Amino acid sequence: MKLAEALKMRSDLDIRLRQLQERLNLNSKVQEGDKPSEDPKVLLAELDTITAQLEDLITRINLTNSRTMSKDGESLAALLARRDVSMRKAEILRNFLNEASRKTERRTATDIKIISTVDVRELRKQADHMAAVARATDNTIQELNWTTDLI
């Protein structure tokens, strides 16, 4: 199985767990004398099975990520960290810049003038660079995901 397939399977198991949580909650109580629509014991057994599968899959994905190297000699785990941090930094910078560049209306000349505390243009270049790094890193990650066998 390729790493990309395992990642899709992990996503599917996560969805199944969320659905199972809902089903468990819906069948946690009934009116005295009634029966639940699904047997909670069966659902709990399914929970055990799915969580065991998910734990095994996550372990294998993490091992694969730590042992898989890119053409540049970086581990897939390091690339994932770079992509995630770059995306987060770009998002934070963009939100900050949106606030810093928001105009404040002055009704009269005596109103206090509000000015930006940073060079918006320069920081926008940094945010764009971080987004570009994230995209390029993600491309490398996707290539590795589709060519790497799961451990």
mmCIF file of C-alpha atoms in Angstrom:
data_model
loop_
_atom_site.group_PDB
_atom_site.id
_atom_site.type_symbol
_atom_site.label_atom_id
_atom_site.label_comp_id
_atom_site.label_asym_id
_atom_site.label_seq_id
_atom_site.Cartn_x
_atom_site.Cartn_y
_atom_site.Cartn_z
ATOM 1 C CA MET A 1 0.000 0.000 0.000
ATOM 2 C CA LYS A 2 1.272 3.468 -0.864
ATOM 3 C CA LEU A 3 1.528 6.130 1.798
ATOM 4 C CA ALA A 4 -1.169 8.217 0.086
ATOM 5 C CA GLU A 5 -3.594 5.292 0.330
ATOM 6 C CA ALA A 6 -2.803 4.902 4.020
ATOM 7 C CA LEU A 7 -3.461 8.600 4.589
ATOM 8 C CA LYS A 8 -6.853 8.262 2.904
ATOM 9 C CA MET A 9 -7.592 5.201 5.021
ATOM 10 C CA ARG A 10 -6.660 7.151 8.169
ATOM 11 C CA SER A 11 -9.066 9.901 7.144
ATOM 12 C CA ASP A 12 -11.816 7.341 6.557
ATOM 13 C CA LEU A 13 -11.214 5.773 9.974
ATOM 14 C CA ASP A 14 -11.411 9.220 11.582
ATOM 15 C CA ILE A 15 -14.765 9.782 9.899
ATOM 16 C CA ARG A 16 -15.994 6.382 11.060
ATOM 17 C CA LEU A 17 -14.962 7.215 14.630
ATOM 18 C CA ARG A 18 -16.888 10.495 14.560
ATOM 19 C CA GLN A 19 -19.936 8.668 13.236
ATOM 20 C CA LEU A 20 -19.520 5.948 15.840
ATOM 21 C CA GLN A 21 -19.345 8.605 18.569
ATOM 22 C CA GLU A 22 -22.686 9.964 17.360
ATOM 23 C CA ARG A 23 -24.250 6.497 17.269
ATOM 24 C CA LEU A 24 -22.983 5.729 20.764
ATOM 25 C CA ASN A 25 -24.377 8.996 22.079
ATOM 26 C CA LEU A 26 -27.758 8.349 20.455
ATOM 27 C CA ASN A 27 -27.936 4.916 22.068
ATOM 28 C CA SER A 28 -26.584 5.820 25.494
ATOM 29 C CA LYS A 29 -30.019 6.174 27.106
ATOM 30 C CA VAL A 30 -33.539 4.953 26.469
ATOM 31 C CA GLN A 31 -36.830 5.279 28.232
ATOM 32 C CA GLU A 32 -37.387 2.537 30.755
ATOM 33 C CA GLY A 33 -38.864 -0.482 28.996
ATOM 34 C CA ASP A 34 -37.557 0.532 25.532
ATOM 35 C CA LYS A 35 -34.555 -0.843 23.682
ATOM 36 C CA PRO A 36 -31.877 1.228 21.978
ATOM 37 C CA SER A 37 -31.942 1.253 18.174
ATOM 38 C CA GLU A 38 -28.405 -0.197 18.220
ATOM 39 C CA ASP A 39 -26.784 -2.345 20.883
ATOM 40 C CA PRO A 40 -24.160 -0.221 22.680
ATOM 41 C CA LYS A 41 -22.067 -3.336 23.388
ATOM 42 C CA VAL A 42 -21.771 -3.990 19.643
ATOM 43 C CA LEU A 43 -20.905 -0.349 19.049
ATOM 44 C CA LEU A 44 -18.265 -0.432 21.798
ATOM 45 C CA ALA A 45 -16.746 -3.559 20.220
ATOM 46 C CA GLU A 46 -16.641 -1.709 16.904
ATOM 47 C CA LEU A 47 -14.944 1.194 18.691
ATOM 48 C CA ASP A 48 -12.233 -1.170 19.947
ATOM 49 C CA THR A 49 -11.684 -2.562 16.452
ATOM 50 C CA ILE A 50 -11.534 0.799 14.693
ATOM 51 C CA THR A 51 -9.249 2.428 17.277
ATOM 52 C CA ALA A 52 -6.857 -0.543 17.110
ATOM 53 C CA GLN A 53 -6.766 -0.266 13.306
ATOM 54 C CA LEU A 54 -6.227 3.485 13.520
ATOM 55 C CA GLU A 55 -3.425 3.166 16.064
ATOM 56 C CA ASP A 56 -1.615 0.618 13.883
ATOM 57 C CA LEU A 57 -2.064 2.742 10.778
ATOM 58 C CA ILE A 58 -0.872 5.949 12.462
ATOM 59 C CA THR A 59 2.184 4.125 13.805
ATOM 60 C CA ARG A 60 3.032 2.836 10.336
ATOM 61 C CA ILE A 61 2.470 6.257 8.755
ATOM 62 C CA ASN A 62 4.695 7.936 11.343
ATOM 63 C CA LEU A 63 7.452 5.354 10.864
ATOM 64 C CA THR A 64 7.212 5.771 7.103
ATOM 65 C CA ASN A 65 7.335 9.568 7.417
ATOM 66 C CA SER A 66 10.421 9.440 9.608
ATOM 67 C CA ARG A 67 12.289 6.978 7.364
ATOM 68 C CA THR A 68 11.347 8.349 3.947
ATOM 69 C CA MET A 69 13.842 10.806 2.492
ATOM 70 C CA SER A 70 13.296 13.356 -0.254
ATOM 71 C CA LYS A 71 15.734 13.867 -3.127
ATOM 72 C CA ASP A 72 17.328 16.603 -1.011
ATOM 73 C CA GLY A 73 17.898 14.224 1.908
ATOM 74 C CA GLU A 74 15.182 15.589 4.189
ATOM 75 C CA SER A 75 12.811 13.263 5.958
ATOM 76 C CA LEU A 76 9.147 13.375 5.074
ATOM 77 C CA ALA A 77 8.454 14.176 8.735
ATOM 78 C CA ALA A 78 10.651 17.287 8.475
ATOM 79 C CA LEU A 79 8.921 18.319 5.255
ATOM 80 C CA LEU A 80 5.511 17.947 6.918
ATOM 81 C CA ALA A 81 6.643 20.127 9.807
ATOM 82 C CA ARG A 82 8.010 22.778 7.409
ATOM 83 C CA ARG A 83 4.807 22.832 5.368
ATOM 84 C CA ASP A 84 2.524 23.057 8.396
ATOM 85 C CA VAL A 85 4.558 25.777 10.100
ATOM 86 C CA SER A 86 4.939 27.771 6.868
ATOM 87 C CA MET A 87 1.197 27.635 6.255
ATOM 88 C CA ARG A 88 0.466 28.682 9.818
ATOM 89 C CA LYS A 89 2.975 31.548 9.745
ATOM 90 C CA ALA A 90 1.597 32.825 6.414
ATOM 91 C CA GLU A 91 -1.948 32.682 7.818
ATOM 92 C CA ILE A 92 -0.972 34.586 10.972
ATOM 93 C CA LEU A 93 0.907 37.215 8.961
ATOM 94 C CA ARG A 94 -2.023 37.682 6.569
ATOM 95 C CA ASN A 95 -4.494 38.111 9.434
ATOM 96 C CA PHE A 96 -2.143 40.592 11.111
ATOM 97 C CA LEU A 97 -1.662 42.492 7.861
ATOM 98 C CA ASN A 98 -5.393 42.672 7.276
ATOM 99 C CA GLU A 99 -5.712 44.390 10.640
ATOM 100 C CA ALA A 100 -2.666 46.608 10.105
ATOM 101 C CA SER A 101 -3.893 47.827 6.722
ATOM 102 C CA ARG A 102 -7.511 48.429 7.736
ATOM 103 C CA LYS A 103 -8.349 52.092 7.374
ATOM 104 C CA THR A 104 -9.762 54.016 10.304
ATOM 105 C CA GLU A 105 -12.210 56.808 9.436
ATOM 106 C CA ARG A 106 -11.523 60.308 10.770
ATOM 107 C CA ARG A 107 -14.543 62.570 10.923
ATOM 108 C CA THR A 108 -12.716 65.767 11.813
ATOM 109 C CA ALA A 109 -9.145 67.009 11.763
ATOM 110 C CA THR A 110 -9.082 66.781 15.552
ATOM 111 C CA ASP A 111 -9.797 63.039 15.593
ATOM 112 C CA ILE A 112 -6.829 60.903 16.555
ATOM 113 C CA LYS A 113 -5.006 59.547 13.527
ATOM 114 C CA ILE A 114 -4.496 55.775 13.599
ATOM 115 C CA ILE A 115 -1.471 54.472 11.690
ATOM 116 C CA SER A 116 -0.027 51.025 11.043
ATOM 117 C CA THR A 117 2.786 49.878 13.310
ATOM 118 C CA VAL A 118 4.542 47.905 10.552
ATOM 119 C CA ASP A 119 5.564 48.126 6.896
ATOM 120 C CA VAL A 120 2.595 46.287 5.393
ATOM 121 C CA ARG A 121 4.175 45.852 1.940
ATOM 122 C CA GLU A 122 7.330 44.271 3.325
ATOM 123 C CA LEU A 123 5.464 41.898 5.609
ATOM 124 C CA ARG A 124 3.076 40.962 2.788
ATOM 125 C CA LYS A 125 6.130 39.854 0.776
ATOM 126 C CA GLN A 126 7.166 37.665 3.714
ATOM 127 C CA ALA A 127 3.674 36.172 3.958
ATOM 128 C CA ASP A 128 3.670 35.459 0.217
ATOM 129 C CA HIS A 129 7.111 33.850 0.521
ATOM 130 C CA MET A 130 5.932 31.621 3.390
ATOM 131 C CA ALA A 131 2.907 30.552 1.331
ATOM 132 C CA ALA A 132 5.187 29.764 -1.625
ATOM 133 C CA VAL A 133 7.446 27.662 0.623
ATOM 134 C CA ALA A 134 4.395 25.797 1.912
ATOM 135 C CA ARG A 135 3.152 25.103 -1.647
ATOM 136 C CA ALA A 136 6.545 23.909 -2.891
ATOM 137 C CA THR A 137 7.000 21.716 0.174
ATOM 138 C CA ASP A 138 3.498 20.313 -0.242
ATOM 139 C CA ASN A 139 4.310 19.352 -3.840
ATOM 140 C CA THR A 140 7.327 17.366 -2.631
ATOM 141 C CA ILE A 141 5.213 15.742 0.095
ATOM 142 C CA GLN A 142 2.495 14.733 -2.383
ATOM 143 C CA GLU A 143 5.072 13.211 -4.724
ATOM 144 C CA LEU A 144 6.542 11.184 -1.869
ATOM 145 C CA ASN A 145 3.079 10.123 -0.660
ATOM 146 C CA TRP A 146 2.252 8.579 -4.042
ATOM 147 C CA THR A 147 5.631 6.894 -4.577
ATOM 148 C CA THR A 148 6.416 5.610 -1.081
ATOM 149 C CA ASP A 149 5.298 2.220 0.211
ATOM 150 C CA LEU A 150 3.872 2.158 3.721
ATOM 151 C CA ILE A 151 6.102 0.411 6.267
#
